[in-house]
Amino acid sequence: DTAVSQTPKYLVTQMGNDKSIKCEQNLGHDTMYWYKQDSKKFLKIMFSYNNKELIINETVPNRFSPKSPDKAHLNLHINSLELGDSAVYFCASSQDRAAGETDTQYFGPGTRLTVL
Amino acid sequence: DAKTTQPNSMESNEEEPVHLPCNHSTISGTDYIHWYRQLPSQGPEYVIHGLTSNVNNRMASLAIAEDRKSSTLILHRATLRDAAVYYCILRDEDTGFQKLVFGTGTRLLVSP
């Protein structure tokens, strides 16, 4: 069973469209994340949710709206897609840390978004 | 977040040991040193982490300098599957839920 899964794997769409990427984790983790990897391969955090509450929002445009219906899911909805949104989007999850431990993050396989 | 410096790329032959260096001269006392790697067309995966002492796991070893200003990820016998970008990341474990701040990493090339 895949620990962190994302759908779709590839997404090709036109500028101006609205699209969603879904993420599910079956690890029982409390925290989920979205990262973006651009064409230069820089990987950067976008959002983080803990127990369905937003805890990190890294100056991402308002066109990006994460939604967490439950602890196991964190979806990313993007409005009015722009050429610059083309990238690979990775979902990740981690468990809340116990004292003295670290929260290893587990990443999904990525969704390659191409905006034409 | 404290900054790390890694070589852009390194090469190795299969079945030879690989030492991937990372400099982090501005590391603070509560920063853990984490290593993740990203295989081609995959998401990053955790490799190892440590604070002060050297660490070993089934994937790799982490050697941390006594002053903690540098560390080395050691792959004891490189395989073709180890070809990836390796990221050295500092994380302050005292400040709650933590994002990972990725640098440019080291691209490891493994030749047969």
mmCIF file of C-alpha atoms in Angstrom:
data_model
loop_
_atom_site.group_PDB
_atom_site.id
_atom_site.type_symbol
_atom_site.label_atom_id
_atom_site.label_comp_id
_atom_site.label_asym_id
_atom_site.label_seq_id
_atom_site.Cartn_x
_atom_site.Cartn_y
_atom_site.Cartn_z
ATOM 1 C CA ASP A 1 0.000 0.000 0.000
ATOM 2 C CA THR A 2 1.283 3.454 -0.910
ATOM 3 C CA ALA A 3 1.827 5.523 2.225
ATOM 4 C CA VAL A 4 1.281 8.939 0.614
ATOM 5 C CA SER A 5 -0.604 8.986 -2.654
ATOM 6 C CA GLN A 6 -1.461 11.807 -5.005
ATOM 7 C CA THR A 7 -3.845 12.103 -7.907
ATOM 8 C CA PRO A 8 -3.475 12.789 -10.689
ATOM 9 C CA LYS A 9 0.140 12.005 -11.502
ATOM 10 C CA TYR A 10 0.062 14.273 -14.543
ATOM 11 C CA LEU A 11 -2.175 17.256 -15.163
ATOM 12 C CA VAL A 12 -2.140 19.289 -18.366
ATOM 13 C CA THR A 13 -4.485 22.239 -18.586
ATOM 14 C CA GLN A 14 -5.012 25.641 -20.127
ATOM 15 C CA MET A 15 -4.287 29.007 -18.550
ATOM 16 C CA GLY A 16 -7.211 30.368 -16.596
ATOM 17 C CA ASN A 17 -8.634 26.992 -15.659
ATOM 18 C CA ASP A 18 -9.287 25.787 -12.112
ATOM 19 C CA LYS A 19 -7.860 22.442 -11.054
ATOM 20 C CA SER A 20 -7.425 20.319 -7.951
ATOM 21 C CA ILE A 21 -4.768 17.876 -6.815
ATOM 22 C CA LYS A 22 -5.653 15.308 -4.192
ATOM 23 C CA CYS A 23 -3.438 13.806 -1.513
ATOM 24 C CA GLU A 24 -4.117 10.968 0.882
ATOM 25 C CA GLN A 25 -1.922 9.382 3.528
ATOM 26 C CA ASN A 26 -2.611 6.088 5.256
ATOM 27 C CA LEU A 27 0.094 6.465 7.896
ATOM 28 C CA GLY A 28 -2.156 7.917 10.582
ATOM 29 C CA HIS A 29 -0.100 11.116 10.609
ATOM 30 C CA ASP A 30 -1.341 14.384 12.055
ATOM 31 C CA THR A 31 0.478 16.831 9.791
ATOM 32 C CA MET A 32 0.365 17.167 6.016
ATOM 33 C CA TYR A 33 2.243 19.454 3.651
ATOM 34 C CA TRP A 34 2.312 20.714 0.092
ATOM 35 C CA TYR A 35 5.648 21.480 -1.575
ATOM 36 C CA LYS A 36 6.304 22.897 -5.025
ATOM 37 C CA GLN A 37 9.315 21.965 -7.170
ATOM 38 C CA ASP A 38 9.853 24.353 -10.051
ATOM 39 C CA SER A 39 11.630 23.820 -13.338
ATOM 40 C CA LYS A 40 14.980 24.598 -11.724
ATOM 41 C CA LYS A 41 14.331 21.812 -9.239
ATOM 42 C CA PHE A 42 14.026 24.098 -6.224
ATOM 43 C CA LEU A 43 11.739 22.429 -3.702
ATOM 44 C CA LYS A 44 9.791 24.796 -1.461
ATOM 45 C CA ILE A 45 7.104 24.445 1.195
ATOM 46 C CA MET A 46 3.712 25.949 0.356
ATOM 47 C CA PHE A 47 1.351 24.889 3.139
ATOM 48 C CA SER A 48 1.193 22.742 6.221
ATOM 49 C CA TYR A 49 -1.870 21.459 8.056
ATOM 50 C CA ASN A 50 -1.984 19.859 11.473
ATOM 51 C CA ASN A 51 -5.179 18.073 12.456
ATOM 52 C CA LYS A 52 -7.040 19.892 9.684
ATOM 53 C CA GLU A 53 -5.797 23.310 10.768
ATOM 54 C CA LEU A 54 -3.527 25.499 8.641
ATOM 55 C CA ILE A 55 -0.212 26.109 10.419
ATOM 56 C CA ILE A 56 2.154 27.181 7.629
ATOM 57 C CA ASN A 57 1.291 29.384 4.646
ATOM 58 C CA GLU A 58 4.429 30.437 2.826
ATOM 59 C CA THR A 59 3.300 33.561 0.936
ATOM 60 C CA VAL A 60 1.510 31.539 -1.662
ATOM 61 C CA PRO A 61 -0.893 33.446 -3.963
ATOM 62 C CA ASN A 62 -4.544 33.390 -2.947
ATOM 63 C CA ARG A 63 -5.296 31.400 -6.067
ATOM 64 C CA PHE A 64 -3.934 28.391 -4.169
ATOM 65 C CA SER A 65 -6.304 27.054 -1.552
ATOM 66 C CA PRO A 66 -5.577 23.928 0.437
ATOM 67 C CA LYS A 67 -8.466 21.992 1.905
ATOM 68 C CA SER A 68 -8.246 19.293 4.545
ATOM 69 C CA PRO A 69 -11.525 17.407 4.920
ATOM 70 C CA ASP A 70 -9.946 15.079 7.470
ATOM 71 C CA LYS A 71 -6.527 14.230 8.873
ATOM 72 C CA ALA A 72 -5.770 11.783 6.100
ATOM 73 C CA HIS A 73 -6.432 14.140 3.209
ATOM 74 C CA LEU A 74 -5.016 17.439 2.057
ATOM 75 C CA ASN A 75 -6.161 18.659 -1.305
ATOM 76 C CA LEU A 76 -4.807 21.595 -3.265
ATOM 77 C CA HIS A 77 -7.141 23.683 -5.372
ATOM 78 C CA ILE A 78 -5.706 26.182 -7.827
ATOM 79 C CA ASN A 79 -7.824 28.907 -9.424
ATOM 80 C CA SER A 80 -7.069 30.821 -12.604
ATOM 81 C CA LEU A 81 -3.994 28.799 -13.484
ATOM 82 C CA GLU A 82 -0.993 30.693 -14.834
ATOM 83 C CA LEU A 83 2.000 29.557 -16.864
ATOM 84 C CA GLY A 84 4.222 29.993 -13.807
ATOM 85 C CA ASP A 85 2.210 27.435 -11.894
ATOM 86 C CA SER A 86 3.741 24.704 -14.021
ATOM 87 C CA ALA A 87 5.755 22.582 -11.607
ATOM 88 C CA VAL A 88 5.775 19.302 -9.739
ATOM 89 C CA TYR A 89 3.693 19.430 -6.570
ATOM 90 C CA PHE A 90 4.542 17.072 -3.735
ATOM 91 C CA CYS A 91 2.377 16.180 -0.810
ATOM 92 C CA ALA A 92 3.995 14.972 2.413
ATOM 93 C CA SER A 93 2.956 13.910 5.874
ATOM 94 C CA SER A 94 4.528 13.478 9.294
ATOM 95 C CA GLN A 95 3.567 12.399 12.768
ATOM 96 C CA ASP A 96 3.480 14.826 15.672
ATOM 97 C CA ARG A 97 6.780 14.621 17.447
ATOM 98 C CA ALA A 98 7.206 12.869 20.729
ATOM 99 C CA ALA A 99 9.732 14.399 23.070
ATOM 100 C CA GLY A 100 13.250 13.876 21.814
ATOM 101 C CA GLU A 101 12.172 12.612 18.414
ATOM 102 C CA THR A 102 11.914 14.197 14.998
ATOM 103 C CA ASP A 103 9.033 14.304 12.565
ATOM 104 C CA THR A 104 10.297 12.497 9.500
ATOM 105 C CA GLN A 105 8.350 13.580 6.469
ATOM 106 C CA TYR A 106 7.046 11.067 3.966
ATOM 107 C CA PHE A 107 6.516 12.343 0.451
ATOM 108 C CA GLY A 108 4.110 11.347 -2.255
ATOM 109 C CA PRO A 109 5.189 10.619 -5.828
ATOM 110 C CA GLY A 110 4.344 14.099 -7.058
ATOM 111 C CA THR A 111 1.885 15.620 -9.516
ATOM 112 C CA ARG A 112 3.387 17.205 -12.612
ATOM 113 C CA LEU A 113 1.241 20.185 -13.553
ATOM 114 C CA THR A 114 1.691 21.708 -17.002
ATOM 115 C CA VAL A 115 -0.160 24.909 -17.822
ATOM 116 C CA LEU A 116 -0.374 25.727 -21.524
ATOM 117 C CA ASP B 1 16.719 28.673 9.043
ATOM 118 C CA ALA B 2 20.456 28.136 9.212
ATOM 119 C CA LYS B 3 22.108 27.673 5.841
ATOM 120 C CA THR B 4 23.906 24.602 4.520
ATOM 121 C CA THR B 5 26.474 24.407 1.732
ATOM 122 C CA GLN B 6 26.930 21.309 -0.404
ATOM 123 C CA PRO B 7 28.878 20.557 -3.583
ATOM 124 C CA ASN B 8 26.691 20.673 -6.676
ATOM 125 C CA SER B 9 27.635 17.198 -7.800
ATOM 126 C CA MET B 10 29.777 14.197 -6.986
ATOM 127 C CA GLU B 11 30.610 11.021 -8.829
ATOM 128 C CA SER B 12 31.202 7.529 -7.590
ATOM 129 C CA ASN B 13 31.672 4.034 -8.889
ATOM 130 C CA GLU B 14 29.313 1.272 -7.974
ATOM 131 C CA GLU B 15 30.156 -0.620 -4.777
ATOM 132 C CA GLU B 16 32.561 2.068 -3.596
ATOM 133 C CA PRO B 17 31.964 4.196 -0.495
ATOM 134 C CA VAL B 18 30.677 7.720 -0.990
ATOM 135 C CA HIS B 19 31.215 10.634 1.359
ATOM 136 C CA LEU B 20 28.842 13.540 0.814
ATOM 137 C CA PRO B 21 29.931 16.669 2.708
ATOM 138 C CA CYS B 22 27.788 19.429 4.131
ATOM 139 C CA ASN B 23 28.929 22.652 5.753
ATOM 140 C CA HIS B 24 26.691 24.399 8.259
ATOM 141 C CA SER B 25 28.881 26.901 10.063
ATOM 142 C CA THR B 26 25.907 28.875 11.477
ATOM 143 C CA ILE B 27 24.263 25.853 13.085
ATOM 144 C CA SER B 28 22.630 26.535 16.448
ATOM 145 C CA GLY B 29 22.548 24.295 19.471
ATOM 146 C CA THR B 30 19.002 23.107 18.818
ATOM 147 C CA ASP B 31 19.423 22.410 15.097
ATOM 148 C CA TYR B 32 19.249 18.807 14.028
ATOM 149 C CA ILE B 33 21.042 17.767 10.846
ATOM 150 C CA HIS B 34 18.735 15.941 8.447
ATOM 151 C CA TRP B 35 19.479 14.280 5.144
ATOM 152 C CA TYR B 36 16.886 13.555 2.508
ATOM 153 C CA ARG B 37 17.411 12.333 -1.022
ATOM 154 C CA GLN B 38 15.353 12.573 -4.174
ATOM 155 C CA LEU B 39 15.619 9.797 -6.722
ATOM 156 C CA PRO B 40 14.810 10.724 -10.321
ATOM 157 C CA SER B 41 11.099 11.397 -10.858
ATOM 158 C CA GLN B 42 10.261 10.634 -7.234
ATOM 159 C CA GLY B 43 9.475 12.565 -4.087
ATOM 160 C CA PRO B 44 12.168 13.168 -1.497
ATOM 161 C CA GLU B 45 12.796 10.422 1.026
ATOM 162 C CA TYR B 46 14.289 10.548 4.488
ATOM 163 C CA VAL B 47 17.797 9.158 4.834
ATOM 164 C CA ILE B 48 19.111 9.928 8.302
ATOM 165 C CA HIS B 49 19.361 12.623 10.959
ATOM 166 C CA GLY B 50 21.480 13.456 13.989
ATOM 167 C CA LEU B 51 22.275 16.096 16.576
ATOM 168 C CA THR B 52 25.784 15.588 17.946
ATOM 169 C CA SER B 53 26.766 11.938 17.805
ATOM 170 C CA ASN B 54 27.457 9.900 14.700
ATOM 171 C CA VAL B 55 24.459 7.893 13.548
ATOM 172 C CA ASN B 56 24.031 4.687 11.581
ATOM 173 C CA ASN B 57 20.986 3.155 9.963
ATOM 174 C CA ARG B 58 20.339 0.649 7.211
ATOM 175 C CA MET B 59 20.660 3.290 4.504
ATOM 176 C CA ALA B 60 23.686 5.313 5.547
ATOM 177 C CA SER B 61 25.896 6.734 8.271
ATOM 178 C CA LEU B 62 26.099 10.321 9.411
ATOM 179 C CA ALA B 63 29.371 11.642 10.729
ATOM 180 C CA ILE B 64 29.068 14.957 12.589
ATOM 181 C CA ALA B 65 32.103 17.114 13.294
ATOM 182 C CA GLU B 66 32.863 17.801 16.915
ATOM 183 C CA ASP B 67 32.084 21.507 16.517
ATOM 184 C CA ARG B 68 28.953 20.591 14.488
ATOM 185 C CA LYS B 69 29.874 23.034 11.746
ATOM 186 C CA SER B 70 30.016 20.263 9.178
ATOM 187 C CA SER B 71 28.762 16.753 8.614
ATOM 188 C CA THR B 72 29.246 13.938 6.137
ATOM 189 C CA LEU B 73 26.720 11.483 4.816
ATOM 190 C CA ILE B 74 28.388 8.151 4.138
ATOM 191 C CA LEU B 75 27.019 5.551 1.759
ATOM 192 C CA HIS B 76 29.124 2.500 2.477
ATOM 193 C CA ARG B 77 28.673 0.815 -0.888
ATOM 194 C CA ALA B 78 27.077 2.890 -3.580
ATOM 195 C CA THR B 79 24.643 1.200 -5.915
ATOM 196 C CA LEU B 80 23.139 2.498 -9.124
ATOM 197 C CA ARG B 81 19.931 3.034 -7.190
ATOM 198 C CA ASP B 82 21.702 5.550 -4.957
ATOM 199 C CA ALA B 83 21.990 8.016 -7.841
ATOM 200 C CA ALA B 84 19.928 10.936 -6.566
ATOM 201 C CA VAL B 85 20.065 14.481 -5.274
ATOM 202 C CA TYR B 86 21.040 14.495 -1.605
ATOM 203 C CA TYR B 87 19.856 17.346 0.586
ATOM 204 C CA CYS B 88 21.421 18.360 3.890
ATOM 205 C CA ILE B 89 18.874 20.278 5.971
ATOM 206 C CA LEU B 90 19.049 21.917 9.381
ATOM 207 C CA ARG B 91 15.920 21.863 11.483
ATOM 208 C CA ASP B 92 15.299 23.620 14.759
ATOM 209 C CA GLU B 93 13.482 20.972 16.745
ATOM 210 C CA ASP B 94 12.476 23.392 19.463
ATOM 211 C CA THR B 95 10.026 25.406 17.427
ATOM 212 C CA GLY B 96 7.172 23.026 16.763
ATOM 213 C CA PHE B 97 5.834 21.953 13.424
ATOM 214 C CA GLN B 98 8.635 22.309 10.997
ATOM 215 C CA LYS B 99 8.791 22.689 7.289
ATOM 216 C CA LEU B 100 11.790 21.311 5.436
ATOM 217 C CA VAL B 101 13.885 24.014 3.802
ATOM 218 C CA PHE B 102 15.631 22.427 0.833
ATOM 219 C CA GLY B 103 18.794 23.859 -0.685
ATOM 220 C CA THR B 104 20.221 22.868 -4.041
ATOM 221 C CA GLY B 105 21.659 19.596 -2.759
ATOM 222 C CA THR B 106 24.374 17.376 -4.215
ATOM 223 C CA ARG B 107 23.639 15.365 -7.314
ATOM 224 C CA LEU B 108 25.316 11.981 -6.913
ATOM 225 C CA LEU B 109 26.200 10.144 -10.103
ATOM 226 C CA VAL B 110 27.003 6.443 -9.769
ATOM 227 C CA SER B 111 28.789 4.636 -12.562
ATOM 228 C CA PRO B 112 28.733 0.858 -13.084
#
